[in-house]
Coordinates of C-alpha atoms in Angstrom, one line a residue:
M28 CA 41.2 51.7 179.1
M29 CA 43.6 49.0 178.0
I30 CA 47.0 50.1 177.0
L31 CA 48.4 48.2 173.9
P32 CA 52.0 47.2 173.8
K33 CA 54.5 49.2 171.8
S34 CA 54.7 46.7 168.9
A35 CA 50.9 46.6 168.4
R36 CA 50.8 50.4 168.3
I37 CA 53.5 50.6 165.7
R38 CA 51.6 48.1 163.5
R39 CA 48.4 50.1 163.8
V40 CA 50.2 53.3 162.7
H41 CA 51.7 51.6 159.7
K42 CA 48.3 50.2 158.7
H43 CA 46.8 53.7 158.9
L44 CA 49.6 55.2 156.8
S45 CA 49.3 52.6 154.1
N46 CA 45.5 53.2 153.8
R47 CA 46.1 57.0 153.4
Q48 CA 48.8 56.3 150.7
K49 CA 46.4 54.2 148.7
Q50 CA 43.7 56.9 148.9
L51 CA 46.2 59.5 147.6
Q52 CA 47.2 57.4 144.7
V53 CA 43.6 57.0 143.7
L54 CA 43.0 60.8 143.8
I55 CA 46.1 61.4 141.7
V56 CA 44.9 59.0 139.0
E57 CA 41.5 60.6 138.9
F58 CA 43.0 64.1 138.7
N59 CA 45.3 63.1 135.8
S60 CA 42.4 61.5 133.9
H61 CA 40.3 64.6 134.4
F62 CA 43.1 67.0 133.3
S63 CA 43.8 64.9 130.1
K64 CA 40.1 65.2 129.2
I65 CA 40.3 69.0 129.6
N66 CA 43.4 69.2 127.4
S67 CA 41.9 67.1 124.7
A68 CA 38.7 69.2 124.7
N69 CA 40.6 72.5 124.5
K70 CA 43.4 71.1 122.3
V71 CA 46.1 72.8 124.5
Q72 CA 49.6 71.7 123.5
P73 CA 53.0 72.3 125.1
E74 CA 54.1 74.5 122.2
Q75 CA 51.2 76.9 122.8
V76 CA 52.1 77.2 126.5
A77 CA 55.7 78.1 125.5
L78 CA 54.4 80.8 123.2
V79 CA 52.5 82.5 126.1
T80 CA 55.8 83.1 128.0
Q81 CA 57.8 84.0 124.9
P82 CA 56.7 87.7 124.5
A83 CA 57.8 88.6 128.0
A84 CA 61.2 87.1 127.5
M85 CA 61.5 88.9 124.1
K86 CA 60.5 92.2 125.7
I87 CA 63.3 92.0 128.3
K88 CA 65.8 91.1 125.7
R89 CA 64.7 94.0 123.5
Q90 CA 64.9 96.4 126.4
K91 CA 68.4 95.3 127.3
Q92 CA 69.6 95.8 123.7
A93 CA 68.0 99.3 123.5
K94 CA 69.7 100.3 126.8
K95 CA 73.1 99.1 125.4
T96 CA 72.6 101.1 122.2
I97 CA 71.5 104.3 124.0
S98 CA 74.6 104.1 126.2
F99 CA 76.8 103.8 123.1
Y100 CA 75.3 107.0 121.6
K101 CA 75.5 108.8 125.0
Y102 CA 79.2 108.2 125.6
N103 CA 80.5 108.5 122.0
F104 CA 78.2 111.1 120.5
S105 CA 77.0 113.2 123.5
F106 CA 73.3 112.3 123.3
R107 CA 71.3 113.7 126.3
E108 CA 67.8 113.8 127.5
P109 CA 65.2 114.8 126.3
F110 CA 65.9 112.8 123.2
Q111 CA 64.8 114.6 120.0
I112 CA 63.0 112.2 117.6
L113 CA 62.3 113.2 114.0
V114 CA 59.1 111.3 112.9
D115 CA 57.8 111.0 109.3
G116 CA 54.4 109.9 107.9
T117 CA 55.5 106.3 107.2
F118 CA 56.2 105.7 110.9
C119 CA 52.9 107.2 112.0
Q120 CA 51.0 105.0 109.5
A121 CA 52.7 101.9 110.7
A122 CA 52.0 102.8 114.4
L123 CA 48.3 103.4 113.5
K124 CA 48.1 100.1 111.7
N125 CA 49.7 98.1 114.6
Q126 CA 47.7 100.1 117.3
I127 CA 50.9 101.6 118.9
Q128 CA 50.7 104.7 121.1
I129 CA 53.9 106.5 120.1
K130 CA 53.7 109.2 122.8
E131 CA 53.2 106.7 125.6
Q132 CA 55.4 103.8 124.5
M133 CA 58.5 105.8 123.2
P134 CA 59.6 107.2 126.6
K135 CA 59.2 103.7 128.2
Y136 CA 61.3 102.0 125.5
L137 CA 64.1 104.6 125.4
M138 CA 64.0 104.9 129.3
G139 CA 64.0 108.7 129.3
E140 CA 62.2 111.9 128.2
V141 CA 61.6 112.4 124.5
Q142 CA 60.5 115.3 122.2
L143 CA 58.6 114.1 119.2
C144 CA 59.1 116.5 116.2
T145 CA 58.6 116.6 112.4
T146 CA 59.1 119.0 109.5
N147 CA 56.9 121.0 107.2
C148 CA 57.9 118.9 104.2
A149 CA 56.6 115.7 106.0
L150 CA 53.2 117.3 106.7
K151 CA 52.8 118.6 103.1
E152 CA 53.7 115.2 101.7
L153 CA 50.8 113.6 103.7
D154 CA 48.5 116.3 102.4
T155 CA 49.3 115.4 98.8
L156 CA 48.9 111.6 99.4
G157 CA 45.1 112.0 100.1
K158 CA 42.6 110.4 102.5
D159 CA 44.4 107.1 102.8
L160 CA 47.0 108.7 105.2
Y161 CA 44.5 111.0 107.0
G162 CA 45.0 109.2 110.3
A163 CA 48.8 109.5 110.1
K164 CA 48.5 113.2 109.3
I165 CA 46.4 113.8 112.4
I166 CA 49.0 112.0 114.6
L167 CA 51.9 113.9 113.0
Q168 CA 50.3 117.3 113.4
K169 CA 50.4 116.9 117.2
Y170 CA 54.2 116.9 117.3
Q171 CA 56.6 119.9 117.2
V172 CA 57.4 121.3 113.8
R173 CA 61.1 122.1 113.2
N174 CA 62.1 124.7 110.7
C175 CA 63.7 123.2 107.6
P176 CA 65.4 125.1 104.7
H177 CA 62.6 124.1 102.3
F178 CA 59.8 126.3 103.6
K179 CA 59.1 128.0 100.3
S180 CA 59.8 125.0 98.0
P181 CA 58.9 121.7 99.8
V182 CA 60.8 118.6 98.9
P183 CA 60.0 114.9 99.7
A184 CA 60.1 113.9 103.4
S185 CA 63.1 111.5 102.9
E186 CA 65.2 114.3 101.4
C187 CA 64.1 116.8 104.1
L188 CA 65.0 114.4 107.0
L189 CA 68.5 113.8 105.6
S190 CA 69.1 117.5 105.1
M191 CA 68.1 118.2 108.7
L192 CA 70.8 115.8 109.9
G193 CA 73.6 117.3 107.9
E194 CA 77.0 115.5 107.9
T195 CA 77.5 115.1 111.7
N196 CA 74.0 115.3 113.2
P197 CA 74.8 118.4 115.4
H198 CA 71.4 118.5 117.1
H199 CA 71.5 114.8 118.1
Y200 CA 68.3 113.7 116.4
F201 CA 66.8 110.2 116.5
V202 CA 65.0 109.3 113.3
A203 CA 61.8 107.3 113.3
T204 CA 60.9 106.1 109.8
Q205 CA 59.8 103.1 107.7
D206 CA 61.2 104.6 104.5
H207 CA 63.9 102.4 102.9
T208 CA 65.7 105.3 101.2
V209 CA 66.0 107.2 104.5
T210 CA 67.4 104.1 106.3
T211 CA 70.0 103.4 103.6
G212 CA 71.1 107.1 103.8
L213 CA 71.3 107.0 107.6
K214 CA 73.5 104.0 107.7
K215 CA 76.2 106.0 105.8
M216 CA 76.2 108.7 108.5
P217 CA 77.9 108.3 111.9
G218 CA 76.0 109.1 115.1
V219 CA 72.3 108.8 113.9
P220 CA 70.1 106.3 115.8
L221 CA 67.3 104.7 113.8
L222 CA 63.9 103.7 115.1
Y223 CA 61.4 101.5 113.2
I224 CA 58.3 99.3 113.8
I225 CA 58.4 95.5 113.3
L226 CA 56.0 92.9 114.6
N227 CA 53.8 95.4 116.5
T228 CA 56.8 96.8 118.5
I229 CA 59.1 99.8 118.3
V230 CA 62.8 98.7 117.7
L231 CA 66.0 100.8 118.1
D232 CA 68.4 99.6 115.4
K233 CA 72.0 98.7 116.3
P234 CA 74.8 101.2 115.6
S235 CA 75.7 101.3 112.0
R236 CA 79.1 100.4 110.5
A237 CA 79.8 104.0 109.9
S238 CA 79.2 104.9 113.6
L239 CA 81.5 102.0 114.8
D240 CA 84.3 103.0 112.4
H241 CA 84.0 106.6 113.5
V242 CA 84.3 105.7 117.2
Q243 CA 87.2 103.4 116.5
A244 CA 89.1 106.1 114.6
V245 CA 88.5 108.6 117.4
Q246 CA 89.9 106.1 119.9
L247 CA 93.0 105.5 117.8
G248 CA 93.5 109.3 117.6
Q249 CA 93.0 109.7 113.9
L250 CA 89.9 111.9 114.3
V251 CA 88.8 114.6 116.8
S252 CA 85.5 113.8 118.5
L253 CA 82.5 116.3 118.5
T254 CA 83.0 117.1 122.2
Q255 CA 86.7 117.9 121.6
Q256 CA 85.8 120.1 118.6
Q257 CA 83.3 122.0 120.8
S258 CA 85.8 122.5 123.6
I259 CA 88.4 123.8 121.0
R260 CA 85.9 126.2 119.5
S261 CA 85.0 127.6 123.0
L262 CA 88.6 128.1 123.9
K263 CA 89.2 129.9 120.6
E264 CA 86.3 132.2 121.3
E265 CA 87.6 133.0 124.7
Q266 CA 91.0 133.9 123.3
G267 CA 89.4 136.0 120.5
I268 CA 90.8 134.0 117.6
A269 CA 87.5 132.4 116.5
P270 CA 86.8 132.6 112.7
K271 CA 84.1 135.1 111.6
G272 CA 82.1 134.6 108.4
G273 CA 84.0 131.5 107.4
E274 CA 87.4 133.2 107.5
R275 CA 90.1 131.7 109.6
R276 CA 91.6 135.0 110.8
G277 CA 92.3 136.4 114.2
R278 CA 90.6 139.4 115.6
K279 CA 92.2 142.7 114.3
R280 CA 93.6 144.9 117.0
K281 CA 93.2 148.7 116.7
R282 CA 96.5 150.4 116.4
K283 CA 97.0 153.8 118.0
Q284 CA 97.4 156.8 115.6
S285 CA 101.1 157.6 115.7
H286 CA 102.9 160.7 114.4
P287 CA 106.2 160.6 112.4
N288 CA 109.4 161.0 114.3
P289 CA 110.4 164.7 114.1
L290 CA 114.1 163.8 113.9
S291 CA 113.5 161.7 110.8
C292 CA 111.9 164.7 109.1
L293 CA 115.1 166.9 109.4
K294 CA 117.1 167.5 106.3
K295 CA 120.5 165.9 106.1
K296 CA 123.5 168.3 106.5
K297 CA 125.6 168.6 103.4
K298 CA 129.3 168.3 103.9
K299 CA 131.5 171.0 102.3
A300 CA 133.6 169.9 99.5
G301 CA 137.4 170.2 100.0
V302 CA 137.3 170.6 103.8
P303 CA 138.9 167.6 105.4
T304 CA 137.4 166.3 108.6
P305 CA 139.7 166.8 111.6
P306 CA 141.0 163.6 113.0
L307 CA 139.9 162.6 116.5
K308 CA 142.3 163.3 119.3
K309 CA 143.4 160.3 121.2
A310 CA 143.6 160.9 124.9
E311 CA 146.9 160.1 126.5
P312 CA 146.9 157.6 129.3
D313 CA 148.0 160.2 131.9
E314 CA 145.7 163.0 130.7
K315 CA 142.2 163.4 132.2
R316 CA 139.3 163.7 129.9
K317 CA 137.9 167.2 129.6
R318 CA 134.2 167.9 129.3
S319 CA 133.2 170.3 126.5
R320 CA 130.7 172.9 127.5
H321 CA 128.7 175.1 125.2
K322 CA 128.6 178.8 126.1
K323 CA 125.5 180.8 125.6
Q324 CA 125.6 183.4 122.9
K325 CA 125.4 187.0 124.0
M326 CA 122.3 189.0 122.9
D327 CA 122.8 192.1 120.8
G328 CA 122.9 195.3 123.0
A329 CA 122.6 193.3 126.2
P330 CA 124.7 194.6 129.1
D331 CA 127.5 192.5 130.5
L332 CA 125.9 190.4 133.2
S333 CA 129.0 188.9 134.5
C334 CA 129.6 190.0 138.1
P335 CA 133.3 190.3 139.3
E336 CA 132.3 189.2 142.7
D337 CA 131.6 185.6 143.7
R338 CA 127.9 186.3 144.4
P339 CA 125.7 188.4 142.1
C340 CA 125.0 191.8 143.7
L341 CA 121.8 193.9 143.7
G342 CA 123.1 196.2 141.0
C343 CA 123.5 193.4 138.5
G344 CA 119.8 192.3 139.0
V345 CA 118.5 195.9 138.5
S346 CA 120.5 196.4 135.3
I347 CA 119.0 193.1 133.9
I348 CA 115.4 194.2 134.6
L349 CA 116.0 197.7 133.0
H350 CA 117.4 196.1 129.9
L351 CA 114.4 193.8 129.5
V352 CA 111.9 196.7 130.0
N353 CA 113.6 198.9 127.5
R354 CA 113.7 196.1 124.9
H355 CA 109.9 195.5 125.1
V356 CA 109.1 199.2 125.0

């Protein structure tokens, strides 16, 4: 076998590489022409390719915004899991129309456990509207029914939902609705999250202006937050000064039954007219103060019990006993 010199081998390698490069260029041209034919047949444009990737990006952005809003309500208004969501018939009808599974998608969107609930007024409103909202009624009946103050005399669902929230939303309800009257009323209340459906997706609305103003006022010290109010109320109950029945009065303590002072019931001694009161004797500096002693009065007919001796003798004791016996007899 003949061995070629080094220069000849290098030329052969260069020739082989140039041939391979030409073959690759031909294949690339054929592939581009074939791909252009496919695009023209299917009419695929770059704008349509961008639209395929757009929903995924929108979903991530929407999820981040929801997480930020939920953390706002958690830290400023004490919202905790499971989140309680008040749902009305308009939200169920929109979910049915857009093929949204509320029970499955709501926990994923809010990133936590949820309790879906409604009121009797919302159910009765769907009954009166007829067969057009029959599907929404079936969906709404599966949720928990919360007691509202309009059990005997039902009111429209919008009015009932607003009454369930009160002034400060003490039960920390989310509200899921498509009703414009409810949404306008909720934006005036601080601390009420709003859920609605738009473009086949569930959306958590940003905090309202009323909520932001309330948080700012609490931070500046102009208002007392709900958590502080609850702690103050619990401390008052422990101390026994909590108001009962709407009255701001402390707990009454039972007083012990006391009798009148017997000395205050005595009659005052009347002074005799014309008898001057003797002046008090001033003690001289050299004189010692004498103690006044009251002598016991002698009983009528009692023997003289004074004994001349220093110690009382037996005869004195016998005479006392005889005197007492005779007196009782």
